[in-house]
Amino acid sequence: AMDEAIINHMRRRHHLLIGEATAELIKKTIGCAHSDYDDQEMEVRGRSLTSGAPAALIIRGEEVRDAISEVISSITTAIRQALENTPPELSGDVISSGLALAGGGGLLKGLDRHLSEKLGVSVQVADDPLAAVVQGAGKVLDNSELYKDVWF
């Protein structure tokens, strides 16, 4: 969703056609979810939608943050709703231990800080966010009886 938002932003604002690989590179290089991280810039190359010729321009992290803001807002809302539906016994754990950010979103600079500020709880990025997803899924599969009411 973030890559798609970046592609759409480049098309609308700069009339520049970029592919998914370029959008992902932008996200990984200067993408961010918090203003403390949006001062970087990079050159983006694509095809001009007005002339059809190759074109390049410089964009800043702030622009990328704005482009993905709706996606970040959706993530924040989904987590807030999950927290609101969390049993009281677990809410205490969330308050004392915070949340662990895993998956590709954990690689986005400043997402942990953004979520912490918006949700009012501590948020840390897992040591290896991508591996954490696989490890967590493995634990669920290894203990399917324990998680059957939740996942199966």
mmCIF file of C-alpha atoms in Angstrom:
data_model
loop_
_atom_site.group_PDB
_atom_site.id
_atom_site.type_symbol
_atom_site.label_atom_id
_atom_site.label_comp_id
_atom_site.label_asym_id
_atom_site.label_seq_id
_atom_site.Cartn_x
_atom_site.Cartn_y
_atom_site.Cartn_z
ATOM 1 C CA ALA A 1 0.000 0.000 0.000
ATOM 2 C CA MET A 2 2.853 2.405 0.758
ATOM 3 C CA ASP A 3 4.553 1.708 -2.562
ATOM 4 C CA GLU A 4 1.275 2.271 -4.378
ATOM 5 C CA ALA A 5 0.773 5.560 -2.522
ATOM 6 C CA ILE A 6 4.249 6.703 -3.588
ATOM 7 C CA ILE A 7 3.593 5.725 -7.222
ATOM 8 C CA ASN A 8 0.286 7.615 -7.216
ATOM 9 C CA HIS A 9 1.870 10.655 -5.570
ATOM 10 C CA MET A 10 4.679 10.834 -8.146
ATOM 11 C CA ARG A 11 2.128 10.544 -10.938
ATOM 12 C CA ARG A 12 -0.221 13.216 -9.552
ATOM 13 C CA ARG A 13 2.257 15.743 -8.208
ATOM 14 C CA HIS A 14 5.198 15.407 -10.581
ATOM 15 C CA HIS A 15 3.610 13.763 -13.646
ATOM 16 C CA LEU A 16 6.330 11.142 -13.348
ATOM 17 C CA LEU A 17 5.687 7.459 -13.944
ATOM 18 C CA ILE A 18 7.722 5.181 -11.690
ATOM 19 C CA GLY A 19 7.555 1.446 -11.144
ATOM 20 C CA GLU A 20 7.104 -0.623 -8.012
ATOM 21 C CA ALA A 21 10.839 -1.212 -7.609
ATOM 22 C CA THR A 22 11.518 2.539 -7.655
ATOM 23 C CA ALA A 23 8.698 3.198 -5.193
ATOM 24 C CA GLU A 24 10.108 0.567 -2.841
ATOM 25 C CA LEU A 25 13.591 2.077 -3.164
ATOM 26 C CA ILE A 26 12.177 5.523 -2.316
ATOM 27 C CA LYS A 27 10.373 4.080 0.709
ATOM 28 C CA LYS A 28 13.466 2.265 1.956
ATOM 29 C CA THR A 29 15.856 5.151 1.279
ATOM 30 C CA ILE A 30 13.988 8.261 2.435
ATOM 31 C CA GLY A 31 10.564 7.009 3.495
ATOM 32 C CA CYS A 32 9.575 7.869 7.036
ATOM 33 C CA ALA A 33 6.571 8.162 9.323
ATOM 34 C CA HIS A 34 7.841 10.917 11.632
ATOM 35 C CA SER A 35 9.070 14.442 10.933
ATOM 36 C CA ASP A 36 12.357 13.774 12.749
ATOM 37 C CA TYR A 37 13.415 11.624 9.801
ATOM 38 C CA ASP A 38 12.154 13.545 6.774
ATOM 39 C CA ASP A 39 15.148 15.744 5.910
ATOM 40 C CA GLN A 40 16.810 13.303 3.493
ATOM 41 C CA GLU A 41 16.486 13.587 -0.262
ATOM 42 C CA MET A 42 17.152 11.469 -3.310
ATOM 43 C CA GLU A 43 16.996 11.580 -7.069
ATOM 44 C CA VAL A 44 14.072 9.724 -8.606
ATOM 45 C CA ARG A 45 14.080 8.644 -12.231
ATOM 46 C CA GLY A 46 11.080 7.690 -14.274
ATOM 47 C CA ARG A 47 9.174 8.639 -17.391
ATOM 48 C CA SER A 48 7.540 12.012 -17.818
ATOM 49 C CA LEU A 49 3.820 11.627 -18.368
ATOM 50 C CA THR A 50 3.748 14.917 -20.280
ATOM 51 C CA SER A 51 6.608 14.320 -22.737
ATOM 52 C CA GLY A 52 7.052 10.548 -22.574
ATOM 53 C CA ALA A 53 10.791 11.077 -22.192
ATOM 54 C CA PRO A 54 12.949 9.851 -19.321
ATOM 55 C CA ALA A 55 12.983 12.347 -16.469
ATOM 56 C CA ALA A 56 14.591 12.772 -13.067
ATOM 57 C CA LEU A 57 13.889 14.956 -10.063
ATOM 58 C CA ILE A 58 14.894 15.347 -6.438
ATOM 59 C CA ILE A 59 12.360 14.560 -3.714
ATOM 60 C CA ARG A 60 12.625 14.915 0.045
ATOM 61 C CA GLY A 61 11.592 12.571 2.812
ATOM 62 C CA GLU A 62 8.943 15.056 3.926
ATOM 63 C CA GLU A 63 7.186 14.634 0.588
ATOM 64 C CA VAL A 64 7.303 10.848 0.894
ATOM 65 C CA ARG A 65 5.946 11.077 4.451
ATOM 66 C CA ASP A 66 3.034 13.126 3.130
ATOM 67 C CA ALA A 67 2.483 10.638 0.289
ATOM 68 C CA ILE A 68 2.181 7.674 2.665
ATOM 69 C CA SER A 69 0.355 9.529 5.444
ATOM 70 C CA GLU A 70 -3.017 7.890 4.714
ATOM 71 C CA VAL A 71 -1.452 4.432 4.904
ATOM 72 C CA ILE A 72 0.270 5.327 8.185
ATOM 73 C CA SER A 73 -3.019 6.693 9.505
ATOM 74 C CA SER A 74 -4.775 3.421 8.592
ATOM 75 C CA ILE A 75 -2.104 1.414 10.408
ATOM 76 C CA THR A 76 -2.447 3.650 13.464
ATOM 77 C CA THR A 77 -6.233 3.313 13.440
ATOM 78 C CA ALA A 78 -6.079 -0.483 13.107
ATOM 79 C CA ILE A 79 -3.693 -0.764 16.055
ATOM 80 C CA ARG A 80 -5.814 1.619 18.134
ATOM 81 C CA GLN A 81 -8.909 -0.499 17.435
ATOM 82 C CA ALA A 82 -7.032 -3.676 18.360
ATOM 83 C CA LEU A 83 -5.919 -2.073 21.629
ATOM 84 C CA GLU A 84 -9.482 -0.960 22.377
ATOM 85 C CA ASN A 85 -10.636 -4.567 21.940
ATOM 86 C CA THR A 86 -7.816 -6.012 24.036
ATOM 87 C CA PRO A 87 -8.954 -7.770 27.222
ATOM 88 C CA PRO A 88 -8.156 -5.757 30.365
ATOM 89 C CA GLU A 89 -5.647 -8.375 31.533
ATOM 90 C CA LEU A 90 -3.548 -7.817 28.422
ATOM 91 C CA SER A 91 -3.911 -4.039 28.484
ATOM 92 C CA GLY A 92 -1.746 -3.919 31.591
ATOM 93 C CA ASP A 93 0.958 -5.863 29.760
ATOM 94 C CA VAL A 94 0.791 -3.437 26.841
ATOM 95 C CA ILE A 95 1.136 -0.475 29.181
ATOM 96 C CA SER A 96 4.091 -1.989 31.046
ATOM 97 C CA SER A 97 5.892 -3.703 28.158
ATOM 98 C CA GLY A 98 4.734 -1.712 25.147
ATOM 99 C CA LEU A 99 4.275 -2.999 21.624
ATOM 100 C CA ALA A 100 6.791 -4.696 19.340
ATOM 101 C CA LEU A 101 6.726 -3.606 15.721
ATOM 102 C CA ALA A 102 7.382 -6.473 13.303
ATOM 103 C CA GLY A 103 7.114 -6.964 9.565
ATOM 104 C CA GLY A 104 8.079 -4.624 6.767
ATOM 105 C CA GLY A 105 6.540 -1.651 8.530
ATOM 106 C CA GLY A 106 9.181 -2.030 11.206
ATOM 107 C CA LEU A 107 11.754 -1.014 8.610
ATOM 108 C CA LEU A 108 10.088 2.360 7.972
ATOM 109 C CA LYS A 109 12.050 5.058 9.761
ATOM 110 C CA GLY A 110 10.132 6.693 12.582
ATOM 111 C CA LEU A 111 7.065 4.447 12.510
ATOM 112 C CA ASP A 112 7.758 3.327 16.076
ATOM 113 C CA ARG A 113 7.961 6.932 17.288
ATOM 114 C CA HIS A 114 4.861 7.970 15.332
ATOM 115 C CA LEU A 115 2.823 5.093 16.773
ATOM 116 C CA SER A 116 4.088 5.722 20.285
ATOM 117 C CA GLU A 117 3.053 9.381 20.106
ATOM 118 C CA LYS A 118 -0.345 8.651 18.561
ATOM 119 C CA LEU A 119 -1.229 5.654 20.750
ATOM 120 C CA GLY A 120 0.354 6.709 24.026
ATOM 121 C CA VAL A 121 2.233 3.442 24.542
ATOM 122 C CA SER A 122 5.857 2.454 24.137
ATOM 123 C CA VAL A 123 6.653 0.950 20.725
ATOM 124 C CA GLN A 124 9.922 -0.797 19.884
ATOM 125 C CA VAL A 125 11.025 -2.266 16.586
ATOM 126 C CA ALA A 126 11.817 -5.982 16.760
ATOM 127 C CA ASP A 127 15.526 -6.787 16.363
ATOM 128 C CA ASP A 128 14.856 -8.318 12.947
ATOM 129 C CA PRO A 129 11.322 -7.224 11.988
ATOM 130 C CA LEU A 130 11.016 -9.462 8.928
ATOM 131 C CA ALA A 131 12.278 -12.577 10.693
ATOM 132 C CA ALA A 132 10.029 -11.824 13.680
ATOM 133 C CA VAL A 133 6.940 -12.354 11.513
ATOM 134 C CA VAL A 134 8.155 -15.754 10.358
ATOM 135 C CA GLN A 135 9.216 -16.746 13.869
ATOM 136 C CA GLY A 136 5.851 -15.686 15.275
ATOM 137 C CA ALA A 137 3.958 -17.601 12.604
ATOM 138 C CA GLY A 138 6.106 -20.641 13.368
ATOM 139 C CA LYS A 139 5.249 -20.439 17.064
ATOM 140 C CA VAL A 140 1.547 -20.247 16.235
ATOM 141 C CA LEU A 141 1.808 -23.292 13.972
ATOM 142 C CA ASP A 142 3.842 -25.192 16.570
ATOM 143 C CA ASN A 143 1.195 -24.399 19.186
ATOM 144 C CA SER A 144 -1.890 -24.517 16.980
ATOM 145 C CA GLU A 145 -3.997 -26.029 19.750
ATOM 146 C CA LEU A 146 -3.235 -23.064 21.994
ATOM 147 C CA TYR A 147 -4.126 -20.527 19.271
ATOM 148 C CA LYS A 148 -6.984 -22.392 17.571
ATOM 149 C CA ASP A 149 -9.685 -20.047 18.876
ATOM 150 C CA VAL A 150 -7.773 -17.037 17.605
ATOM 151 C CA TRP A 151 -6.474 -18.111 14.209
ATOM 152 C CA PHE A 152 -8.055 -21.336 13.023
#
